[in-house]
Each structure stands twice: as structure tokens, then as C-alpha cells.
Amino acid sequence: MQRVCVYCGSSAGWRAEYGQAAGMLSEGLASHRLGLVFGGGKIGLMGVLARAILARGGEVIGVIPRALQEQGLAQPELTKLRVVETMHERKALMAGLSDGFVALPGGLGTLEEFFEILTWAQLGLHSKPCGLLNVGGYFDHLIAFLDHAVQEGFIDPAHRALFVTEPEPQALLDKLAAYEPPLVDKVQWALGGNAGLE
Ligand code: AMP
């Protein structure tokens, strides 16, 4: 891996440990010699993470829609800022520039971006590693819900294995580096009796 895409909140959350985790992730990326690809914003955890990496002299590529850039929301002094016209273009470019994906705590945008990249993985559109940084148990309920969806027959267990989780950034990056993609075939799984169409 050369670059990791990190999806994270445009808010910082109430607890200090979220910002601290972003700082620790910057250390982890530096020790693994990994560059960052992110949404380009200066606010919330996005800004905390980008500034921490820039302070270490690391590579930070932001990908931001023009409308957000024109509102002055881009983080200054990035290694590179790619300005795009649409959100769809943004997410495709972020994915193409990256060799793996991490979600830090965040809100709707973070969840949408992470789930989109997982759905691309389950369709076999990429086989890059994906991980949730479960800071202070932030994602516990989400992970429990996904396990429930497996039990209820809506997620193939092989697709549940498309992402890893760890509470500590170093351990998560180690898992991403060691990741072996499972064999996935969404269409066959659905046709094998889980489509619910018969
Ligand atoms: P959220 O988790 O809802 O705060 O959304 C954060 C995610 O959505 C980030 O990963 C960004 O890619 C994108 N995003 C949302 N708001 C902004 C913003 N003001 N500036 C840049 N990116 C944003």
C-alpha cells in the first residue's frame, strides 16, 4: 500500500479521544510510510488528521467538490488539492488514488462513503482492504447491526469479512497490510437462495 483513504467526520465529536485517535492515526500512517487521501476539508476530524500528517511532513491529498472549496472549507497547504465538480466524481477519484480505506468516527457522510466502498468490494469492483477504526467503541452498535444483518440473511458472511476493525490505529493498519480479500460473488450469493424472489 502507498496511500490510504480516510473517511471521517467534518465534526470532531464531543470526546477528546476522537481527536487523539486522529493524531495516533497520523503516527501510524507515518510509520507505515503511507500517504493520506481524504475529503480535503479543514473542519472536524478531517482537519485534525490532515494537519497532524502535514506537521510530520507526510503526503496529504485532498479531493473536494468545487462548491465546498468556494465556501473556504478546504484545508490549506495540502500536498495536493484536487477540485472536482460532483460528489460522485470525488468518491471515484478518492477510491482510485487509494490502496486501502479507513473510517474514523464520523456522521452520515463518513458512513455513506465507507458503505459505498464496501458495496463496490462486494461486487468485486475492487479488492482493497477496508477498516473501521473503532475508537472508544464508537462503532460497536453499527458492527452489532451488521452481524444481525448476516444472521437475518441480508449480508453474506463472506461480505461481512470485507472489513476489519480495531480500536488502535497501528493495529488496524497492520491488519490492512496483512489483508487477504475473501472470494466474493454477490450475484451468486443472492441467486443461491438469498434473493428472496422465489
Ligand atoms: P460527516 O461524517 O457527515 O461529517 O461527513 C464527512 C465526510 O463527508 C468526509 O469524509 C468528507 O468526504 C465529506 N464531507 C462532509 N462535509 C464536508 C465538508 N464540509 N468539507 C469537506 N468534506 C466534507
PDB file of C-alpha atoms and ligand atoms in Angstrom:
ATOM      1  CA  MET A   1       0.000   0.000   0.000  1.00  0.00           C
ATOM      2  CA  GLN A   2       1.153   3.546  -0.752  1.00  0.00           C
ATOM      3  CA  ARG A   3      -1.875   5.613   0.200  1.00  0.00           C
ATOM      4  CA  VAL A   4      -4.835   5.116   2.471  1.00  0.00           C
ATOM      5  CA  CYS A   5      -8.132   6.931   2.062  1.00  0.00           C
ATOM      6  CA  VAL A   6      -9.582   8.033   5.390  1.00  0.00           C
ATOM      7  CA  TYR A   7     -13.252   8.914   5.718  1.00  0.00           C
ATOM      8  CA  CYS A   8     -14.003  10.857   8.879  1.00  0.00           C
ATOM      9  CA  GLY A   9     -16.236  13.422  10.481  1.00  0.00           C
ATOM     10  CA  SER A  10     -16.499  17.015   9.398  1.00  0.00           C
ATOM     11  CA  SER A  11     -17.248  17.372  13.129  1.00  0.00           C
ATOM     12  CA  ALA A  12     -14.791  16.486  15.880  1.00  0.00           C
ATOM     13  CA  GLY A  13     -17.269  14.750  18.227  1.00  0.00           C
ATOM     14  CA  TRP A  14     -17.629  15.599  21.908  1.00  0.00           C
ATOM     15  CA  ARG A  15     -14.934  13.311  23.300  1.00  0.00           C
ATOM     16  CA  ALA A  16     -11.244  14.221  23.188  1.00  0.00           C
ATOM     17  CA  GLU A  17     -10.316  10.649  22.293  1.00  0.00           C
ATOM     18  CA  TYR A  18     -11.648  11.086  18.762  1.00  0.00           C
ATOM     19  CA  GLY A  19      -9.157  13.844  18.004  1.00  0.00           C
ATOM     20  CA  GLN A  20      -6.430  11.899  19.815  1.00  0.00           C
ATOM     21  CA  ALA A  21      -7.154   8.878  17.618  1.00  0.00           C
ATOM     22  CA  ALA A  22      -6.733  11.046  14.507  1.00  0.00           C
ATOM     23  CA  GLY A  23      -3.326  12.111  15.873  1.00  0.00           C
ATOM     24  CA  MET A  24      -2.375   8.477  16.534  1.00  0.00           C
ATOM     25  CA  LEU A  25      -3.501   7.511  13.047  1.00  0.00           C
ATOM     26  CA  SER A  26      -1.133  10.151  11.643  1.00  0.00           C
ATOM     27  CA  GLU A  27       1.713   8.427  13.543  1.00  0.00           C
ATOM     28  CA  GLY A  28       0.632   5.034  12.219  1.00  0.00           C
ATOM     29  CA  LEU A  29       0.493   6.260   8.633  1.00  0.00           C
ATOM     30  CA  ALA A  30       3.964   7.796   9.016  1.00  0.00           C
ATOM     31  CA  SER A  31       5.432   4.591  10.474  1.00  0.00           C
ATOM     32  CA  HIS A  32       3.904   2.529   7.641  1.00  0.00           C
ATOM     33  CA  ARG A  33       5.130   5.189   5.123  1.00  0.00           C
ATOM     34  CA  LEU A  34       1.611   5.709   3.884  1.00  0.00           C
ATOM     35  CA  GLY A  35       0.180   8.851   2.339  1.00  0.00           C
ATOM     36  CA  LEU A  36      -3.334  10.106   3.056  1.00  0.00           C
ATOM     37  CA  VAL A  37      -6.216  10.662   0.658  1.00  0.00           C
ATOM     38  CA  PHE A  38      -9.195  12.420   2.230  1.00  0.00           C
ATOM     39  CA  GLY A  39     -12.120  14.746   1.572  1.00  0.00           C
ATOM     40  CA  GLY A  40      -9.942  17.866   1.670  1.00  0.00           C
ATOM     41  CA  GLY A  41     -11.830  19.680   4.443  1.00  0.00           C
ATOM     42  CA  LYS A  42     -10.256  21.761   7.208  1.00  0.00           C
ATOM     43  CA  ILE A  43     -13.022  21.197   9.732  1.00  0.00           C
ATOM     44  CA  GLY A  44     -13.657  18.443  12.286  1.00  0.00           C
ATOM     45  CA  LEU A  45     -11.617  15.238  12.439  1.00  0.00           C
ATOM     46  CA  MET A  46     -10.747  15.688   8.755  1.00  0.00           C
ATOM     47  CA  GLY A  47      -8.783  18.843   9.525  1.00  0.00           C
ATOM     48  CA  VAL A  48      -7.219  17.386  12.681  1.00  0.00           C
ATOM     49  CA  LEU A  49      -5.928  14.361  10.761  1.00  0.00           C
ATOM     50  CA  ALA A  50      -4.670  16.311   7.741  1.00  0.00           C
ATOM     51  CA  ARG A  51      -2.806  18.877   9.859  1.00  0.00           C
ATOM     52  CA  ALA A  52      -1.225  16.156  12.018  1.00  0.00           C
ATOM     53  CA  ILE A  53       0.154  14.431   8.908  1.00  0.00           C
ATOM     54  CA  LEU A  54       1.311  17.678   7.304  1.00  0.00           C
ATOM     55  CA  ALA A  55       3.128  18.561  10.552  1.00  0.00           C
ATOM     56  CA  ARG A  56       5.086  15.302  10.158  1.00  0.00           C
ATOM     57  CA  GLY A  57       5.936  16.120   6.544  1.00  0.00           C
ATOM     58  CA  GLY A  58       3.664  13.368   5.206  1.00  0.00           C
ATOM     59  CA  GLU A  59       1.782  13.300   1.911  1.00  0.00           C
ATOM     60  CA  VAL A  60      -1.821  14.540   2.070  1.00  0.00           C
ATOM     61  CA  ILE A  61      -4.052  14.604  -0.998  1.00  0.00           C
ATOM     62  CA  GLY A  62      -7.457  16.254  -0.625  1.00  0.00           C
ATOM     63  CA  VAL A  63     -10.323  15.713  -3.068  1.00  0.00           C
ATOM     64  CA  ILE A  64     -13.006  18.344  -2.689  1.00  0.00           C
ATOM     65  CA  PRO A  65     -16.065  19.404  -4.693  1.00  0.00           C
ATOM     66  CA  ARG A  66     -15.803  22.950  -6.077  1.00  0.00           C
ATOM     67  CA  ALA A  67     -18.884  24.077  -4.104  1.00  0.00           C
ATOM     68  CA  LEU A  68     -17.183  23.244  -0.772  1.00  0.00           C
ATOM     69  CA  GLN A  69     -13.887  24.752  -1.867  1.00  0.00           C
ATOM     70  CA  GLU A  70     -15.631  28.016  -2.806  1.00  0.00           C
ATOM     71  CA  GLN A  71     -17.066  28.177   0.728  1.00  0.00           C
ATOM     72  CA  GLY A  72     -13.495  28.243   2.047  1.00  0.00           C
ATOM     73  CA  LEU A  73     -13.743  24.737   3.559  1.00  0.00           C
ATOM     74  CA  ALA A  74     -10.558  23.274   2.056  1.00  0.00           C
ATOM     75  CA  GLN A  75      -7.572  22.599   4.306  1.00  0.00           C
ATOM     76  CA  PRO A  76      -4.714  24.914   3.221  1.00  0.00           C
ATOM     77  CA  GLU A  77      -1.205  23.731   2.336  1.00  0.00           C
ATOM     78  CA  LEU A  78      -2.062  20.195   1.318  1.00  0.00           C
ATOM     79  CA  THR A  79       0.470  18.284  -0.766  1.00  0.00           C
ATOM     80  CA  LYS A  80      -2.177  18.332  -3.484  1.00  0.00           C
ATOM     81  CA  LEU A  81      -5.777  19.537  -3.641  1.00  0.00           C
ATOM     82  CA  ARG A  82      -7.897  18.004  -6.400  1.00  0.00           C
ATOM     83  CA  VAL A  83     -11.035  20.058  -7.076  1.00  0.00           C
ATOM     84  CA  VAL A  84     -13.890  18.115  -8.693  1.00  0.00           C
ATOM     85  CA  GLU A  85     -17.388  19.051  -9.815  1.00  0.00           C
ATOM     86  CA  THR A  86     -19.552  16.413  -8.135  1.00  0.00           C
ATOM     87  CA  MET A  87     -19.650  14.163  -5.086  1.00  0.00           C
ATOM     88  CA  HIS A  88     -19.685  11.103  -7.313  1.00  0.00           C
ATOM     89  CA  GLU A  89     -16.532  12.271  -9.079  1.00  0.00           C
ATOM     90  CA  ARG A  90     -14.961  12.943  -5.707  1.00  0.00           C
ATOM     91  CA  LYS A  91     -15.604   9.476  -4.328  1.00  0.00           C
ATOM     92  CA  ALA A  92     -14.430   7.761  -7.508  1.00  0.00           C
ATOM     93  CA  LEU A  93     -11.199   9.782  -7.522  1.00  0.00           C
ATOM     94  CA  MET A  94     -10.577   9.160  -3.792  1.00  0.00           C
ATOM     95  CA  ALA A  95     -11.041   5.439  -4.389  1.00  0.00           C
ATOM     96  CA  GLY A  96      -8.794   5.384  -7.436  1.00  0.00           C
ATOM     97  CA  LEU A  97      -5.952   7.193  -5.665  1.00  0.00           C
ATOM     98  CA  SER A  98      -6.020   4.858  -2.657  1.00  0.00           C
ATOM     99  CA  ASP A  99      -4.795   1.341  -1.863  1.00  0.00           C
ATOM    100  CA  GLY A 100      -6.958   0.899   1.227  1.00  0.00           C
ATOM    101  CA  PHE A 101      -9.773   2.585   3.164  1.00  0.00           C
ATOM    102  CA  VAL A 102     -10.294   3.521   6.809  1.00  0.00           C
ATOM    103  CA  ALA A 103     -13.270   5.092   8.526  1.00  0.00           C
ATOM    104  CA  LEU A 104     -12.697   7.108  11.677  1.00  0.00           C
ATOM    105  CA  PRO A 105     -15.693   8.207  13.732  1.00  0.00           C
ATOM    106  CA  GLY A 106     -17.993  10.429  11.706  1.00  0.00           C
ATOM    107  CA  GLY A 107     -21.578  11.029  10.694  1.00  0.00           C
ATOM    108  CA  LEU A 108     -23.717  10.431   7.632  1.00  0.00           C
ATOM    109  CA  GLY A 109     -21.039  11.400   5.113  1.00  0.00           C
ATOM    110  CA  THR A 110     -18.479   9.077   6.677  1.00  0.00           C
ATOM    111  CA  LEU A 111     -20.913   6.168   6.854  1.00  0.00           C
ATOM    112  CA  GLU A 112     -22.107   6.697   3.293  1.00  0.00           C
ATOM    113  CA  GLU A 113     -18.558   6.806   1.928  1.00  0.00           C
ATOM    114  CA  PHE A 114     -17.469   3.702   3.853  1.00  0.00           C
ATOM    115  CA  PHE A 115     -20.530   1.675   2.893  1.00  0.00           C
ATOM    116  CA  GLU A 116     -20.214   2.675  -0.725  1.00  0.00           C
ATOM    117  CA  ILE A 117     -16.651   1.391  -0.864  1.00  0.00           C
ATOM    118  CA  LEU A 118     -17.797  -1.861   0.820  1.00  0.00           C
ATOM    119  CA  THR A 119     -20.571  -2.308  -1.730  1.00  0.00           C
ATOM    120  CA  TRP A 120     -18.027  -1.838  -4.511  1.00  0.00           C
ATOM    121  CA  ALA A 121     -15.918  -4.548  -2.830  1.00  0.00           C
ATOM    122  CA  GLN A 122     -18.845  -6.981  -2.568  1.00  0.00           C
ATOM    123  CA  LEU A 123     -19.491  -6.534  -6.288  1.00  0.00           C
ATOM    124  CA  GLY A 124     -15.840  -7.360  -6.942  1.00  0.00           C
ATOM    125  CA  LEU A 125     -15.112  -3.861  -8.323  1.00  0.00           C
ATOM    126  CA  HIS A 126     -12.024  -3.679  -6.103  1.00  0.00           C
ATOM    127  CA  SER A 127     -10.260  -5.905  -3.605  1.00  0.00           C
ATOM    128  CA  LYS A 128      -8.584  -3.242  -1.456  1.00  0.00           C
ATOM    129  CA  PRO A 129      -8.630  -3.568   2.337  1.00  0.00           C
ATOM    130  CA  CYS A 130     -11.212  -1.650   4.368  1.00  0.00           C
ATOM    131  CA  GLY A 131     -11.150  -0.992   8.103  1.00  0.00           C
ATOM    132  CA  LEU A 132     -13.189   0.683  10.802  1.00  0.00           C
ATOM    133  CA  LEU A 133     -11.173   2.440  13.494  1.00  0.00           C
ATOM    134  CA  ASN A 134     -13.448   1.675  16.420  1.00  0.00           C
ATOM    135  CA  VAL A 135     -12.291   4.463  18.730  1.00  0.00           C
ATOM    136  CA  GLY A 136     -13.717   4.057  22.222  1.00  0.00           C
ATOM    137  CA  GLY A 137     -16.362   1.628  20.910  1.00  0.00           C
ATOM    138  CA  TYR A 138     -17.886   4.324  18.659  1.00  0.00           C
ATOM    139  CA  PHE A 139     -18.862   1.739  16.010  1.00  0.00           C
ATOM    140  CA  ASP A 140     -19.968  -1.061  18.395  1.00  0.00           C
ATOM    141  CA  HIS A 141     -23.669  -0.684  17.606  1.00  0.00           C
ATOM    142  CA  LEU A 142     -23.028  -0.494  13.877  1.00  0.00           C
ATOM    143  CA  ILE A 143     -20.907  -3.660  13.956  1.00  0.00           C
ATOM    144  CA  ALA A 144     -23.579  -5.431  16.020  1.00  0.00           C
ATOM    145  CA  PHE A 145     -26.203  -4.369  13.490  1.00  0.00           C
ATOM    146  CA  LEU A 146     -24.144  -5.732  10.586  1.00  0.00           C
ATOM    147  CA  ASP A 147     -23.813  -9.067  12.427  1.00  0.00           C
ATOM    148  CA  HIS A 148     -27.600  -9.009  12.875  1.00  0.00           C
ATOM    149  CA  ALA A 149     -27.997  -8.424   9.113  1.00  0.00           C
ATOM    150  CA  VAL A 150     -25.808 -11.509   8.499  1.00  0.00           C
ATOM    151  CA  GLN A 151     -27.987 -13.577  10.848  1.00  0.00           C
ATOM    152  CA  GLU A 152     -31.128 -12.348   9.112  1.00  0.00           C
ATOM    153  CA  GLY A 153     -29.853 -13.356   5.664  1.00  0.00           C
ATOM    154  CA  PHE A 154     -29.235  -9.910   4.187  1.00  0.00           C
ATOM    155  CA  ILE A 155     -25.433  -9.899   4.254  1.00  0.00           C
ATOM    156  CA  ASP A 156     -23.351 -12.830   3.032  1.00  0.00           C
ATOM    157  CA  PRO A 157     -20.849 -13.837   5.778  1.00  0.00           C
ATOM    158  CA  ALA A 158     -18.127 -13.518   3.110  1.00  0.00           C
ATOM    159  CA  HIS A 159     -19.118  -9.873   2.617  1.00  0.00           C
ATOM    160  CA  ARG A 160     -19.086  -9.256   6.360  1.00  0.00           C
ATOM    161  CA  ALA A 161     -15.407 -10.250   6.124  1.00  0.00           C
ATOM    162  CA  LEU A 162     -14.732  -7.405   3.675  1.00  0.00           C
ATOM    163  CA  PHE A 163     -13.806  -5.057   6.510  1.00  0.00           C
ATOM    164  CA  VAL A 164     -11.686  -5.357   9.627  1.00  0.00           C
ATOM    165  CA  THR A 165     -11.977  -3.442  12.879  1.00  0.00           C
ATOM    166  CA  GLU A 166      -9.541  -2.424  15.598  1.00  0.00           C
ATOM    167  CA  PRO A 167      -9.649   0.208  18.330  1.00  0.00           C
ATOM    168  CA  GLU A 168      -5.975   1.219  17.824  1.00  0.00           C
ATOM    169  CA  PRO A 169      -4.659   2.805  14.605  1.00  0.00           C
ATOM    170  CA  GLN A 170      -1.375   0.843  14.484  1.00  0.00           C
ATOM    171  CA  ALA A 171      -3.170  -2.483  14.874  1.00  0.00           C
ATOM    172  CA  LEU A 172      -5.724  -1.508  12.225  1.00  0.00           C
ATOM    173  CA  LEU A 173      -3.009  -0.553   9.719  1.00  0.00           C
ATOM    174  CA  ASP A 174      -1.198  -3.849  10.438  1.00  0.00           C
ATOM    175  CA  LYS A 175      -4.433  -5.719   9.661  1.00  0.00           C
ATOM    176  CA  LEU A 176      -4.947  -3.761   6.442  1.00  0.00           C
ATOM    177  CA  ALA A 177      -1.379  -4.551   5.353  1.00  0.00           C
ATOM    178  CA  ALA A 178      -1.950  -8.285   6.011  1.00  0.00           C
ATOM    179  CA  TYR A 179      -5.449  -8.361   4.451  1.00  0.00           C
ATOM    180  CA  GLU A 180      -6.262 -11.181   2.018  1.00  0.00           C
ATOM    181  CA  PRO A 181      -9.508 -10.388   0.177  1.00  0.00           C
ATOM    182  CA  PRO A 182     -12.185 -13.090   0.516  1.00  0.00           C
ATOM    183  CA  LEU A 183     -13.673 -14.538  -2.657  1.00  0.00           C
ATOM    184  CA  VAL A 184     -16.891 -12.637  -3.197  1.00  0.00           C
ATOM    185  CA  ASP A 185     -19.721 -13.079  -5.611  1.00  0.00           C
ATOM    186  CA  LYS A 186     -22.730 -11.015  -4.630  1.00  0.00           C
ATOM    187  CA  VAL A 187     -24.856 -12.142  -7.545  1.00  0.00           C
ATOM    188  CA  GLN A 188     -24.260 -15.872  -6.955  1.00  0.00           C
ATOM    189  CA  TRP A 189     -24.944 -15.494  -3.227  1.00  0.00           C
ATOM    190  CA  ALA A 190     -28.255 -13.804  -3.900  1.00  0.00           C
ATOM    191  CA  LEU A 191     -29.228 -16.322  -6.590  1.00  0.00           C
ATOM    192  CA  GLY A 192     -28.266 -19.202  -4.291  1.00  0.00           C
ATOM    193  CA  GLY A 193     -31.402 -18.755  -2.235  1.00  0.00           C
ATOM    194  CA  ASN A 194     -30.982 -15.398  -0.536  1.00  0.00           C
ATOM    195  CA  ALA A 195     -32.591 -13.281  -3.226  1.00  0.00           C
ATOM    196  CA  GLY A 196     -35.993 -13.933  -1.670  1.00  0.00           C
ATOM    197  CA  LEU A 197     -37.593 -13.750  -5.097  1.00  0.00           C
ATOM    198  CA  GLU A 198     -38.890 -17.313  -5.415  1.00  0.00           C
TER     199      GLU A 198
HETATM  200  P1  AMP B   1     -19.801  13.607   8.060  1.00  0.00           P
HETATM  201  O1  AMP B   1     -19.352  12.254   8.551  1.00  0.00           O
HETATM  202  O2  AMP B   1     -21.277  13.656   7.793  1.00  0.00           O
HETATM  203  O3  AMP B   1     -19.290  14.745   8.888  1.00  0.00           O
HETATM  204  O4  AMP B   1     -19.157  13.768   6.605  1.00  0.00           O
HETATM  205  C1  AMP B   1     -17.766  13.663   6.466  1.00  0.00           C
HETATM  206  C2  AMP B   1     -17.420  13.045   5.166  1.00  0.00           C
HETATM  207  O5  AMP B   1     -18.207  13.637   4.130  1.00  0.00           O
HETATM  208  C3  AMP B   1     -15.944  13.286   4.838  1.00  0.00           C
HETATM  209  O6  AMP B   1     -15.264  12.038   4.681  1.00  0.00           O
HETATM  210  C4  AMP B   1     -15.983  14.126   3.581  1.00  0.00           C
HETATM  211  O7  AMP B   1     -15.533  13.389   2.453  1.00  0.00           O
HETATM  212  C5  AMP B   1     -17.419  14.542   3.384  1.00  0.00           C
HETATM  213  N1  AMP B   1     -17.708  15.930   3.888  1.00  0.00           N
HETATM  214  C6  AMP B   1     -18.797  16.297   4.611  1.00  0.00           C
HETATM  215  N2  AMP B   1     -18.773  17.612   4.934  1.00  0.00           N
HETATM  216  C7  AMP B   1     -17.649  18.109   4.396  1.00  0.00           C
HETATM  217  C8  AMP B   1     -17.034  19.409   4.389  1.00  0.00           C
HETATM  218  N3  AMP B   1     -17.619  20.484   4.977  1.00  0.00           N
HETATM  219  N4  AMP B   1     -15.844  19.557   3.750  1.00  0.00           N
HETATM  220  C9  AMP B   1     -15.286  18.501   3.131  1.00  0.00           C
HETATM  221  N5  AMP B   1     -15.813  17.266   3.102  1.00  0.00           N
HETATM  222  C10 AMP B   1     -16.973  17.052   3.730  1.00  0.00           C
END
